[in-house]
Short mmCIF file of C-alpha atoms and ligand atoms in Angstrom, two decimals:
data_model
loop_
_atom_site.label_atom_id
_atom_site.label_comp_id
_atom_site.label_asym_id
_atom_site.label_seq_id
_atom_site.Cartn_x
_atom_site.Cartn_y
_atom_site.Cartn_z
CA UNK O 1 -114.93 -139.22 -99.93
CA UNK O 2 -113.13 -142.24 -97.85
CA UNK O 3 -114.79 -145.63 -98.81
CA UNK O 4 -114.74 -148.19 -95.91
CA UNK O 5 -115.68 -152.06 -95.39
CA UNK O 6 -117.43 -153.08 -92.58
CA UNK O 7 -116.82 -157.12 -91.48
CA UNK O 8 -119.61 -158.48 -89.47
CA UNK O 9 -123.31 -157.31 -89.60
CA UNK O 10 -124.32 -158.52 -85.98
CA UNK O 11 -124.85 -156.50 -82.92
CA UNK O 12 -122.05 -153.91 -83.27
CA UNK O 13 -121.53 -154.01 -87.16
CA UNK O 14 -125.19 -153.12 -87.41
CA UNK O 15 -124.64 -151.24 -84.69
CA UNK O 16 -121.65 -149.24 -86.78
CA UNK O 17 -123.59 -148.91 -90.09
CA UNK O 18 -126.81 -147.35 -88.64
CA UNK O 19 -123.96 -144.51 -86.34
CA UNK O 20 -122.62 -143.89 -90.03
CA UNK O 21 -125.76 -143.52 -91.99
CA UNK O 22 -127.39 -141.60 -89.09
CA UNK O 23 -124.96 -139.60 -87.71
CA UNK O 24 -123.35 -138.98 -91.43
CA UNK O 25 -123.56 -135.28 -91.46
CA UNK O 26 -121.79 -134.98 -87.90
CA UNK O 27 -118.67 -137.34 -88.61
CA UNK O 28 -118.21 -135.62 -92.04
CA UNK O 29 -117.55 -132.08 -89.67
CA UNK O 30 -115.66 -134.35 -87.70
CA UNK O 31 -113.47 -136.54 -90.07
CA UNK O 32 -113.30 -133.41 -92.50
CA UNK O 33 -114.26 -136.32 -95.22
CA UNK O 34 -117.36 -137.58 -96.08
CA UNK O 35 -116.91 -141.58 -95.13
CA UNK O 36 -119.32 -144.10 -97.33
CA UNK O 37 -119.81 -147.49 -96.64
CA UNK O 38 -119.08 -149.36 -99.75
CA UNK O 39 -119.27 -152.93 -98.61
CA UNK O 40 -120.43 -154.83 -95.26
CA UNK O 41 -119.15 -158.69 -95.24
CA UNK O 42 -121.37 -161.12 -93.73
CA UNK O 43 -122.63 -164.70 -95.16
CA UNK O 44 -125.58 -164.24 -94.07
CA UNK O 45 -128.74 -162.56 -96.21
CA UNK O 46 -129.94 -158.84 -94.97
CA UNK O 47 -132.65 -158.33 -97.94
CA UNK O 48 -134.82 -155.78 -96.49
CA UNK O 49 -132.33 -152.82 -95.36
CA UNK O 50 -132.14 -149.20 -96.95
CA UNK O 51 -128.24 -150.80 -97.10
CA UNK O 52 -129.24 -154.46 -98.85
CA UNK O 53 -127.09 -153.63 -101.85
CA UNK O 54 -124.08 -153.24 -99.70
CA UNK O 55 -123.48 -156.80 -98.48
CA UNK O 56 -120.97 -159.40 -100.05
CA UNK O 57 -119.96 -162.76 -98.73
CA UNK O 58 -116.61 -162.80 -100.74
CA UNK O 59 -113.70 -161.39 -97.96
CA UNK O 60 -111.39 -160.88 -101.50
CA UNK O 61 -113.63 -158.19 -103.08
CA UNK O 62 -112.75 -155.69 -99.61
CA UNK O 63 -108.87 -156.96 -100.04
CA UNK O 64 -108.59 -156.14 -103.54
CA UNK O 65 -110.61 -152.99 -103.82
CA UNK O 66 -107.40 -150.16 -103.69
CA UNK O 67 -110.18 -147.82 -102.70
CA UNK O 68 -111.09 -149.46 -98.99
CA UNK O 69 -108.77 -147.44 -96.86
CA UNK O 70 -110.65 -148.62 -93.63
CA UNK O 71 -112.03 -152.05 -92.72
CA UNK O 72 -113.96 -152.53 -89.93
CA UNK O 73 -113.85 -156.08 -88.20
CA UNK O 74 -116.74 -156.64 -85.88
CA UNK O 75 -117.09 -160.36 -86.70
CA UNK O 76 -115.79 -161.28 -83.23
CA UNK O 77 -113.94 -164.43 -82.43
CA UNK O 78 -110.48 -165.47 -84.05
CA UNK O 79 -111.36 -167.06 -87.18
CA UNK O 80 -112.05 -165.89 -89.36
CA UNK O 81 -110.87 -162.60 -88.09
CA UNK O 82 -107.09 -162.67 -87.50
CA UNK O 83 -106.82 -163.77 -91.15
CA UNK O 84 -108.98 -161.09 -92.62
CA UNK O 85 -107.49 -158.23 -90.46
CA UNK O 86 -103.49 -159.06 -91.13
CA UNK O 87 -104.15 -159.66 -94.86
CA UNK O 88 -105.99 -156.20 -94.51
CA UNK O 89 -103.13 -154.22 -92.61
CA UNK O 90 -100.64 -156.06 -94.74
CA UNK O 91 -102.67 -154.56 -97.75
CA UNK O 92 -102.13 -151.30 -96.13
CA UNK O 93 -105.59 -150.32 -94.95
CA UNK O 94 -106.29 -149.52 -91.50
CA UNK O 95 -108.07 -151.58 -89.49
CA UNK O 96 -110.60 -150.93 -86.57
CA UNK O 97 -111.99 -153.41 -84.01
CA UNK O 98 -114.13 -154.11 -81.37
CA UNK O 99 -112.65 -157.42 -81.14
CA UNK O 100 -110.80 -158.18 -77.63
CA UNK O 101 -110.48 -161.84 -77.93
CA UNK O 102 -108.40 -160.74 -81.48
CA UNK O 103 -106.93 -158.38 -80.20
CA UNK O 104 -105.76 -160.02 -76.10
CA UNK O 105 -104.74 -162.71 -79.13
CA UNK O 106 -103.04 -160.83 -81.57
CA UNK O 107 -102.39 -157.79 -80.56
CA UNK O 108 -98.85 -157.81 -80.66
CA UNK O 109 -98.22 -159.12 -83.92
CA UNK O 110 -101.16 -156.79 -85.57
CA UNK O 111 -99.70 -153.44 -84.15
CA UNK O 112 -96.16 -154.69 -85.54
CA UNK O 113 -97.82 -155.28 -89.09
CA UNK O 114 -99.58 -152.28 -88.65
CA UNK O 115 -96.38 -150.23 -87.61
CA UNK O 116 -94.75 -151.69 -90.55
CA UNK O 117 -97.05 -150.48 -93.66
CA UNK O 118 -97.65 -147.37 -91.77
CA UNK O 119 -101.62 -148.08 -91.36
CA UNK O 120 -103.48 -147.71 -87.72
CA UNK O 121 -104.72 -150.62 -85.72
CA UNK O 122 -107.31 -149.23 -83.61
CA UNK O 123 -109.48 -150.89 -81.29
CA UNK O 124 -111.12 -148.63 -78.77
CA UNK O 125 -114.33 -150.38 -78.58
CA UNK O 126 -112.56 -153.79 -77.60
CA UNK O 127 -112.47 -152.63 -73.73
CA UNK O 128 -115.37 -151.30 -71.95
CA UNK O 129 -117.45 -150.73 -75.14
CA UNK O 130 -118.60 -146.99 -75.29
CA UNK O 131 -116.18 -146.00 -72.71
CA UNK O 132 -113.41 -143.95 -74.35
CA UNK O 133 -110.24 -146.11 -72.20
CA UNK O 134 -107.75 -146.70 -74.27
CA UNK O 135 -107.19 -143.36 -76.33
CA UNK O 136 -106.98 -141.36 -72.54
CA UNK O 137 -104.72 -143.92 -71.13
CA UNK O 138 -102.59 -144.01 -74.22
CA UNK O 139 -102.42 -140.47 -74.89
CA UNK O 140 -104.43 -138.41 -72.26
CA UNK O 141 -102.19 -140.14 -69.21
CA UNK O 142 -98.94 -140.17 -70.77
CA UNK O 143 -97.25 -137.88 -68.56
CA UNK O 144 -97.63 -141.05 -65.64
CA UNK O 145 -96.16 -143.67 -64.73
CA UNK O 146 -99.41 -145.64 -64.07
CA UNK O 147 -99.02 -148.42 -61.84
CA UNK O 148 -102.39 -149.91 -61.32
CA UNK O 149 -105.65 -150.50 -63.27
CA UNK O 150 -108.90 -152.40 -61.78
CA UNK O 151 -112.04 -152.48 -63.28
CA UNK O 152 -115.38 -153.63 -64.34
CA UNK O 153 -114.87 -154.70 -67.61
CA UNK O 154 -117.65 -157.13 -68.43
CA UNK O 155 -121.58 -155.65 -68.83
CA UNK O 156 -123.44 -159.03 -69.10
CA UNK O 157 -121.85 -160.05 -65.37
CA UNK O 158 -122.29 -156.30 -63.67
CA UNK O 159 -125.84 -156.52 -64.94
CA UNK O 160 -126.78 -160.48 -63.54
CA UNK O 161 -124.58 -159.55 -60.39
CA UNK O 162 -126.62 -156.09 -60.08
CA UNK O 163 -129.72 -158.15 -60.83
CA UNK O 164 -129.23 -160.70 -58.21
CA UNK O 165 -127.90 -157.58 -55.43
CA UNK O 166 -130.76 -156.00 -56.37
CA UNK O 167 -133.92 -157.72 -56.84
CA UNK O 168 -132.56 -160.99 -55.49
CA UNK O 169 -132.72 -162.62 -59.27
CA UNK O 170 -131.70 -165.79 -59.71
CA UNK O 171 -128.30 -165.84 -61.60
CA UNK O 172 -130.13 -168.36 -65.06
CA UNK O 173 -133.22 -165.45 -65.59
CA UNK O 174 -130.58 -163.08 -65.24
CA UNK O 175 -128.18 -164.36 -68.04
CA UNK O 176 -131.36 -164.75 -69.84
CA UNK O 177 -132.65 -160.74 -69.94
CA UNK O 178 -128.36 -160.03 -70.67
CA UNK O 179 -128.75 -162.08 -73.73
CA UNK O 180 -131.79 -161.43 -75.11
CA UNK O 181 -130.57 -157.47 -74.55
CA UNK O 182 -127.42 -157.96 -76.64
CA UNK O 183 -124.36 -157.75 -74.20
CA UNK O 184 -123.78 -161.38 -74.07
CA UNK O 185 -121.15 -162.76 -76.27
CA UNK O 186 -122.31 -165.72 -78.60
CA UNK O 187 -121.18 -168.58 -75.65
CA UNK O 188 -121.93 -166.55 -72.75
CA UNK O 189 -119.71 -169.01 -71.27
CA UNK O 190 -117.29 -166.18 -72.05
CA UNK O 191 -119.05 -164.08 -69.91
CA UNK O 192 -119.87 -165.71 -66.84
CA UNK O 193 -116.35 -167.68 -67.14
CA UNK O 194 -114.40 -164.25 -66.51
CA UNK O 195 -112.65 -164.82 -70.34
CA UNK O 196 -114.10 -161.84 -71.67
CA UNK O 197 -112.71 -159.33 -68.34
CA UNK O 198 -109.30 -161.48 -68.60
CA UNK O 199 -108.92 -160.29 -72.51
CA UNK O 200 -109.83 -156.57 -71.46
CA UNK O 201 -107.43 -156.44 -68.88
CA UNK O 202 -104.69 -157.58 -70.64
CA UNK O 203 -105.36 -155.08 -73.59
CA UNK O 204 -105.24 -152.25 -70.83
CA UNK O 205 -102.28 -153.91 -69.07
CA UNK O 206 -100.19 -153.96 -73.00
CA UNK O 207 -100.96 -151.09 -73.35
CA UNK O 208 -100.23 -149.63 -70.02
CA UNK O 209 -97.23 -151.38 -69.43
CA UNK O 210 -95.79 -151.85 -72.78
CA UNK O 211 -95.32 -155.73 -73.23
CA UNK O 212 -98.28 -157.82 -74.34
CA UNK O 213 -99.91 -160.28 -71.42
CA UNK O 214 -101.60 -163.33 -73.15
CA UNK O 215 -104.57 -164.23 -71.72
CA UNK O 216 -103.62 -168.20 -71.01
CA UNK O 217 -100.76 -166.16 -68.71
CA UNK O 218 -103.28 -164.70 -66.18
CA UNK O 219 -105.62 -166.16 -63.38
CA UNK O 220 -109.10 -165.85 -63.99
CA UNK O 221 -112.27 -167.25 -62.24
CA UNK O 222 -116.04 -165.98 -63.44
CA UNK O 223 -119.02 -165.67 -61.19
CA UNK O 224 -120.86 -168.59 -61.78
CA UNK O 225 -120.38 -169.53 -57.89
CA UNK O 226 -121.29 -166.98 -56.23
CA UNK O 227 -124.83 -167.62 -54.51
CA UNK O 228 -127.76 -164.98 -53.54
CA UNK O 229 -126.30 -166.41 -50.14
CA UNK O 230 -122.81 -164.58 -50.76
CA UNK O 231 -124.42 -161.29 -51.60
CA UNK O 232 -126.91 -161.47 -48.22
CA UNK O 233 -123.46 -161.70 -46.38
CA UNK O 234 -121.91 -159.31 -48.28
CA UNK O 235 -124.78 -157.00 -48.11
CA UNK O 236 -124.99 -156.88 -44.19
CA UNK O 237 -121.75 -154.99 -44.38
CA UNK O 238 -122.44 -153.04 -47.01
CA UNK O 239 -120.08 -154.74 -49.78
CA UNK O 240 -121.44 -155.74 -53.35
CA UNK O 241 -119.83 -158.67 -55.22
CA UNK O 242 -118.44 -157.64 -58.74
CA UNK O 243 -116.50 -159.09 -61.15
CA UNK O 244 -112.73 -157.50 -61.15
CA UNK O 245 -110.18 -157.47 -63.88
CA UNK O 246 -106.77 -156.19 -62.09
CA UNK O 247 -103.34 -154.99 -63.69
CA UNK O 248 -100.80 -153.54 -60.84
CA UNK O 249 -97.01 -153.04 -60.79
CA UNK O 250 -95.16 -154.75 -58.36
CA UNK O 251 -92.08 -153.62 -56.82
CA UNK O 252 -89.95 -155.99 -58.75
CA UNK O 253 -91.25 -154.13 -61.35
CA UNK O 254 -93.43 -156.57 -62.98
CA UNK O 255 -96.83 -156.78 -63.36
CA UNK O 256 -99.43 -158.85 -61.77
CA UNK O 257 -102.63 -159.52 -63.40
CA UNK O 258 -105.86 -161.85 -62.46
CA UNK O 259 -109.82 -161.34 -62.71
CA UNK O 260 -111.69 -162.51 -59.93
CA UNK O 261 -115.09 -161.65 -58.02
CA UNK O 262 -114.58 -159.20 -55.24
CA UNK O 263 -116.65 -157.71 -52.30
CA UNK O 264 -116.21 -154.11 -53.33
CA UNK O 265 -116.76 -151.83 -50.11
CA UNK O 266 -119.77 -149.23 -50.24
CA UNK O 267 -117.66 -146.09 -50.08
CA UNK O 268 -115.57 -146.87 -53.57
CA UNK O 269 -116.75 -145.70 -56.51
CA UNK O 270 -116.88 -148.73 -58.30
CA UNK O 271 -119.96 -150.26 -55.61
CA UNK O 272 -121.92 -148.30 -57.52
CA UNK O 273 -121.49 -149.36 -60.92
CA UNK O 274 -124.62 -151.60 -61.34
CA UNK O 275 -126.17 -153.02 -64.83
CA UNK O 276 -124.31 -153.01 -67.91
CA UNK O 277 -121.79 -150.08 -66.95
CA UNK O 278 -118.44 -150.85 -66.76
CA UNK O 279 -115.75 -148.71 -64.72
CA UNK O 280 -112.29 -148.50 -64.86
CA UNK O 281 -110.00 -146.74 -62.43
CA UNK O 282 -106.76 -146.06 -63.58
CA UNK O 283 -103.70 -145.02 -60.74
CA UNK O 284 -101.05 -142.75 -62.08
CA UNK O 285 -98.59 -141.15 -60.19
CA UNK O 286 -99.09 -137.77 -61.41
CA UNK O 287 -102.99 -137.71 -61.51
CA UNK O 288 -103.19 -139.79 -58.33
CA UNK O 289 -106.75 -141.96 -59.37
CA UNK O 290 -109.27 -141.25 -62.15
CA UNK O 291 -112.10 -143.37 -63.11
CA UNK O 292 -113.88 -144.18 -66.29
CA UNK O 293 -117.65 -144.90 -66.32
CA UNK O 294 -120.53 -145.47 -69.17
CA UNK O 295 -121.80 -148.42 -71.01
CA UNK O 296 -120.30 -151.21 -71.36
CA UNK O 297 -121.64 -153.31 -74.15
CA UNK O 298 -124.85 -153.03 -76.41
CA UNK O 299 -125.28 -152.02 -79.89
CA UNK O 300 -124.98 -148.04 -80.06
CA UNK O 301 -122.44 -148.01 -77.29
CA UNK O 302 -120.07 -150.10 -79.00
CA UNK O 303 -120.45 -148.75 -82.18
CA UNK O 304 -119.70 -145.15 -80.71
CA UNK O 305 -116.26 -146.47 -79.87
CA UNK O 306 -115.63 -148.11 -83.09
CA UNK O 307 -116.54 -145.21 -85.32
CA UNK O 308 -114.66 -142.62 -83.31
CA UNK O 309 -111.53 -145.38 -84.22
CA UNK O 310 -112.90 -144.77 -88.63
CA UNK O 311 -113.02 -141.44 -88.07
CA UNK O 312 -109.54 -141.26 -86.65
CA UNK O 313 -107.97 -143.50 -89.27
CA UNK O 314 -109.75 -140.79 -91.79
CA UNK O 315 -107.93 -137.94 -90.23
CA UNK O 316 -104.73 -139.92 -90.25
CA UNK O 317 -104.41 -141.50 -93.47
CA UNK O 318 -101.12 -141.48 -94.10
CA UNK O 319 -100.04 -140.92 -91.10
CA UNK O 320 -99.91 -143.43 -87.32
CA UNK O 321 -101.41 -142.83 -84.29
CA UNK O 322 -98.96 -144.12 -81.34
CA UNK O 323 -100.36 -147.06 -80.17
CA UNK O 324 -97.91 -149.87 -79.66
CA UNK O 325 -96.76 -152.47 -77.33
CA UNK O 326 -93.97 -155.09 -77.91
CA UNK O 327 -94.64 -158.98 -77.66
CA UNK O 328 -93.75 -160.94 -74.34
CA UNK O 329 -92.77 -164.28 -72.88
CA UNK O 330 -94.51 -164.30 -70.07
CA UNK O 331 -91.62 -162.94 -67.85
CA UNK O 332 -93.17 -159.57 -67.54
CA UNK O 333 -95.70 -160.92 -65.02
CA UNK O 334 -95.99 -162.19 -61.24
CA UNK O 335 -97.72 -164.68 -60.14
CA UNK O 336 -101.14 -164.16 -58.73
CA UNK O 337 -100.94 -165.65 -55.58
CA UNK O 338 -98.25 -163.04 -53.93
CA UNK O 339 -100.72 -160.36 -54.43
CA UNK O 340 -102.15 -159.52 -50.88
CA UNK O 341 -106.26 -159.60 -49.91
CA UNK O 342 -108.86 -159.96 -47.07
CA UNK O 343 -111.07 -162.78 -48.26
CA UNK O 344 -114.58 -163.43 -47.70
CA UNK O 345 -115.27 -166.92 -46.43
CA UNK O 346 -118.30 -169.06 -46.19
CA UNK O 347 -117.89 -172.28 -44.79
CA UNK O 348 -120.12 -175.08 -43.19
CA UNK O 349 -120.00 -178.07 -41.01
CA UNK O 350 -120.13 -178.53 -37.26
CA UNK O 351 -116.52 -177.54 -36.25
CA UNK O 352 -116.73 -174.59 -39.00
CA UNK O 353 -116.18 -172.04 -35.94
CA UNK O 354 -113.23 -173.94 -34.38
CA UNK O 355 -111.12 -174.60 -37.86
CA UNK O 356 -112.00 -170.93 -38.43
CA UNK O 357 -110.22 -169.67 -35.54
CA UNK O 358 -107.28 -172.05 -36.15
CA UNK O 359 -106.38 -170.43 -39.05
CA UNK O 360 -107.66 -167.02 -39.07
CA UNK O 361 -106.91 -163.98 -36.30
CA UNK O 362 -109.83 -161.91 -36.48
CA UNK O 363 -112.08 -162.84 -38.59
CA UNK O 364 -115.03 -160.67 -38.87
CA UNK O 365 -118.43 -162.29 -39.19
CA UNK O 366 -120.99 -161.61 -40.67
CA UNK O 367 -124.42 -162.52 -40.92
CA UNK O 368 -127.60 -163.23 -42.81
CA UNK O 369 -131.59 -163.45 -42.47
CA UNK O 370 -132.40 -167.97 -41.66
CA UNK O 371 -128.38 -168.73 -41.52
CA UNK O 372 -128.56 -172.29 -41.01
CA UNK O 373 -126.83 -173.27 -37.70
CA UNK O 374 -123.58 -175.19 -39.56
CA UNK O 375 -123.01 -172.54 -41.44
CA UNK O 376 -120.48 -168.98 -40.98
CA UNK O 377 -119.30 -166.48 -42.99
CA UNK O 378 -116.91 -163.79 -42.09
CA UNK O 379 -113.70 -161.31 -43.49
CA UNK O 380 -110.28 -162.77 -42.76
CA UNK O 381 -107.38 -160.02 -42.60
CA UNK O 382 -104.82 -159.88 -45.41
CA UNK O 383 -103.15 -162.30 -46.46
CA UNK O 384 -101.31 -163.58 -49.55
CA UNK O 385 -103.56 -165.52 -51.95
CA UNK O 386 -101.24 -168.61 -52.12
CA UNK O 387 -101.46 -168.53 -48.37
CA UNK O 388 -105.11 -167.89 -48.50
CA UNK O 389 -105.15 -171.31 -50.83
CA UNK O 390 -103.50 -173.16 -47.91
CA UNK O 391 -105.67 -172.63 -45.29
CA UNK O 392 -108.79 -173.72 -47.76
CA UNK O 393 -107.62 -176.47 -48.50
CA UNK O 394 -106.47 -177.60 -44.86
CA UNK O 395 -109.93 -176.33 -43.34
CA UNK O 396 -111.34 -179.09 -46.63
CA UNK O 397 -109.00 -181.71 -45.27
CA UNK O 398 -110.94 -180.83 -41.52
CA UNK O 399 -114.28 -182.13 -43.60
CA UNK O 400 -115.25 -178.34 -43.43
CA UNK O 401 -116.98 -177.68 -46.83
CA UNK O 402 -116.11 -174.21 -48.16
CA UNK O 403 -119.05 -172.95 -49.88
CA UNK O 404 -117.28 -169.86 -50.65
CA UNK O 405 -113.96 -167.94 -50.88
CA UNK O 406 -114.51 -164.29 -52.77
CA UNK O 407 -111.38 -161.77 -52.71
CA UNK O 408 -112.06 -158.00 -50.29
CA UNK O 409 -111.30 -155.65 -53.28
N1 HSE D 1 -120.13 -159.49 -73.68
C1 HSE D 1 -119.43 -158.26 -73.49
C2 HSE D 1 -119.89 -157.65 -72.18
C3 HSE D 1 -119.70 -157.35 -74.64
O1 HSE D 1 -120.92 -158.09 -71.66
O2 HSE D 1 -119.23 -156.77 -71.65
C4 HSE D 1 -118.86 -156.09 -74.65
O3 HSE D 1 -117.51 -156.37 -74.76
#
């Protein structure tokens, strides 16, 4: 029997107790062990579970019980976490996580530890919840050389944008149904700001490309501007706004990252990835494009992840799985604003027309049901994103008010 500590007893630790006690006949088959939870951290008081006895509040009992082989952090956040998890691996106990902001933190310096006392770091869950991601592109791609990644990496934005495509929702009752449903992260700030996406895509672009991309490195705007007005435009030619998390080569060899909305066009796959789904399509140059596609976030989902990541560390006690990537400066990346795009524009004021085809060749408008007479929208062609900057802020300086400037993914 394999004795493991579980960190955390909200949405996914819960979520990870009630996958082990249920499913416990299942993952013995599978881990070849039977795996008993002997203590779940949290300060605060669960009295009436089949479990109660289990809880402590003291971190030190988990660290100084020889017997924990696995811990399981799903406290989320950095503190207390990036204490308890290196003074874990350090220990030698394996560690798994569903914690991206840890791990876009920390991720580095935890698989070096890790590497070091020959214990696993593994942290499936952290991107795209149920979604196995990381495990294929780590092991079940490794013949490529991939050289792009773009996803949807967030549930509680795919499911107010799909709300608000959908049944024309307003963006606040939205947010509300995502928290009261459990994807939303404490300060859905983290959400709605793009932070959460930005931490998931620079796990998958570590561990893609080999050198760790901090999350303070890489461009990210969230989708609290875009208006039921951007997706009636968007809709009249078929495109639904999504929040993107992008990783891609460049030919210098480096690798560009940023997260940003984007009118996705009806005929790719990832238009249709509404509610709390995420999906991830990966580029290799062997398997050409393959996409990944299930839940997101949410209690069950997440937990999936994370005990597929015990059950591994169970099999491979004293022995690593290969998951590594080496810390960076910063000099792996490019900046943001060479990467090319069409852009979506919605501007307004009198002379919106003129300034429009000042700047723009052919822009393609579009249209929507009452669009007030000082107002246009349209597609520009491609153009760098610096330069797309430019001509924003020289149509502003015509007293043209943008009211909206959203990436063509
Ligand atoms: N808040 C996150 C989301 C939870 O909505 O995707 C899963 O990481």
């Amino acid at each position: 029997m394999i004795e493991i500590a579980i960190m955390g007893h909200g949405v996914v630790g819960s979520g990870v107790a009630e996958v082990i006690i249920n499913n416990h006949e299942s993952i013995t088959e599978h881990a070849k062990e039977k795996i008993d939870i002997k203590y779940i951290l949290d300060l605060r008081d669960f009295d009436d579970l089949l479990y109660s006895s289990k809880f402590i509040k003291d971190f030190n009992i988990i660290l100084e019980d020889p017997s924990v082989k696995v811990v399981v952090e799903t406290m989320g956040g950095v503190n207390p976490a990036y204490d308890f998890v290196k003074k874990c691996l350090l220990a030698g106990k394996s560690v798994v996580t569903s914690n991206k902001e840890l791990v876009a933190a920390y991720g580095a310096e935890l698989l070096k530890i890790a590497k070091e006392k020959n214990v696993n770091f593994l942290f499936e869950a952290s991107v795209g919840g149920g979604i196995p991601i990381l495990r294929p592109l780590n092991q079940c791609l490794a013949a490529n050389e991939v050289y792009d990644i773009a996803g949807i990496l967030n549930g509680t934005t795919n499911f107010i944008l799909t709300k608000m495509i959908k049944e024309q929702m307003s963006f606040d009752d939205a947010l509300a149904i995502a928290q009261k449903l459990g994807y939303a992260e404490k300060n859905p700030a983290a959400d709605v700001e793009g932070f959460d996406t930005c931490r998931k895509i620079c796990i998958l672009a570590a561990l893609a490309f080999g050198k760790h991309v901090y999350p303070d490195n890489v461009h990210t705007e969230g989708i609290t501007k875009i208006t039921l007005e951007d997706v009636e435009y968007a809709a009249s030619e078929k495109y639904v706004i999504k929040l993107i998390g992008r990783a891609a080569k460049t030919d210098n060899g480096k690798v560009q990252v940023w997260v940003a909305p984007a009118l996705i066009p009806g005929e790719s796959q990832l238009s249709t990835v509404d509610d709390v789904f995420n999906g991830i399509i990966v580029w290799g140059n062997a398997i050409g494009e393959v996409m990944f596609y299930g839940k997101g976030a949410g209690k069950l989902p997440t937990a999936s992840a994370v005990v597929a990541d015990v059950i591994d560390c169970v099999k491979h006690l004293n022995s690593r799985k290969y998951l590594y990537w080496e810390d960076s400066d910063g000099n792996n990346l490019e900046c943001y604003k060479s990467g090319s795009t069409a852009m979506y524009v919605r501007l307004k004021g009198e002379n919106a027309k003129t300034v429009t085809e000042e700047f723009y060749k052919a822009p393609k408008y579009l249209s929507r049901e009452n669009q007030p007479f000082d107002e246009i929208a349209f597609i520009t062609e491609a153009l760098t994103v610096g330069e797309h900057n430019d001509i924003i802020e020289s149509i502003k300086a015509r007293g043209t008010e943008v009211l909206g400037a959203i990436r063509v993914f």
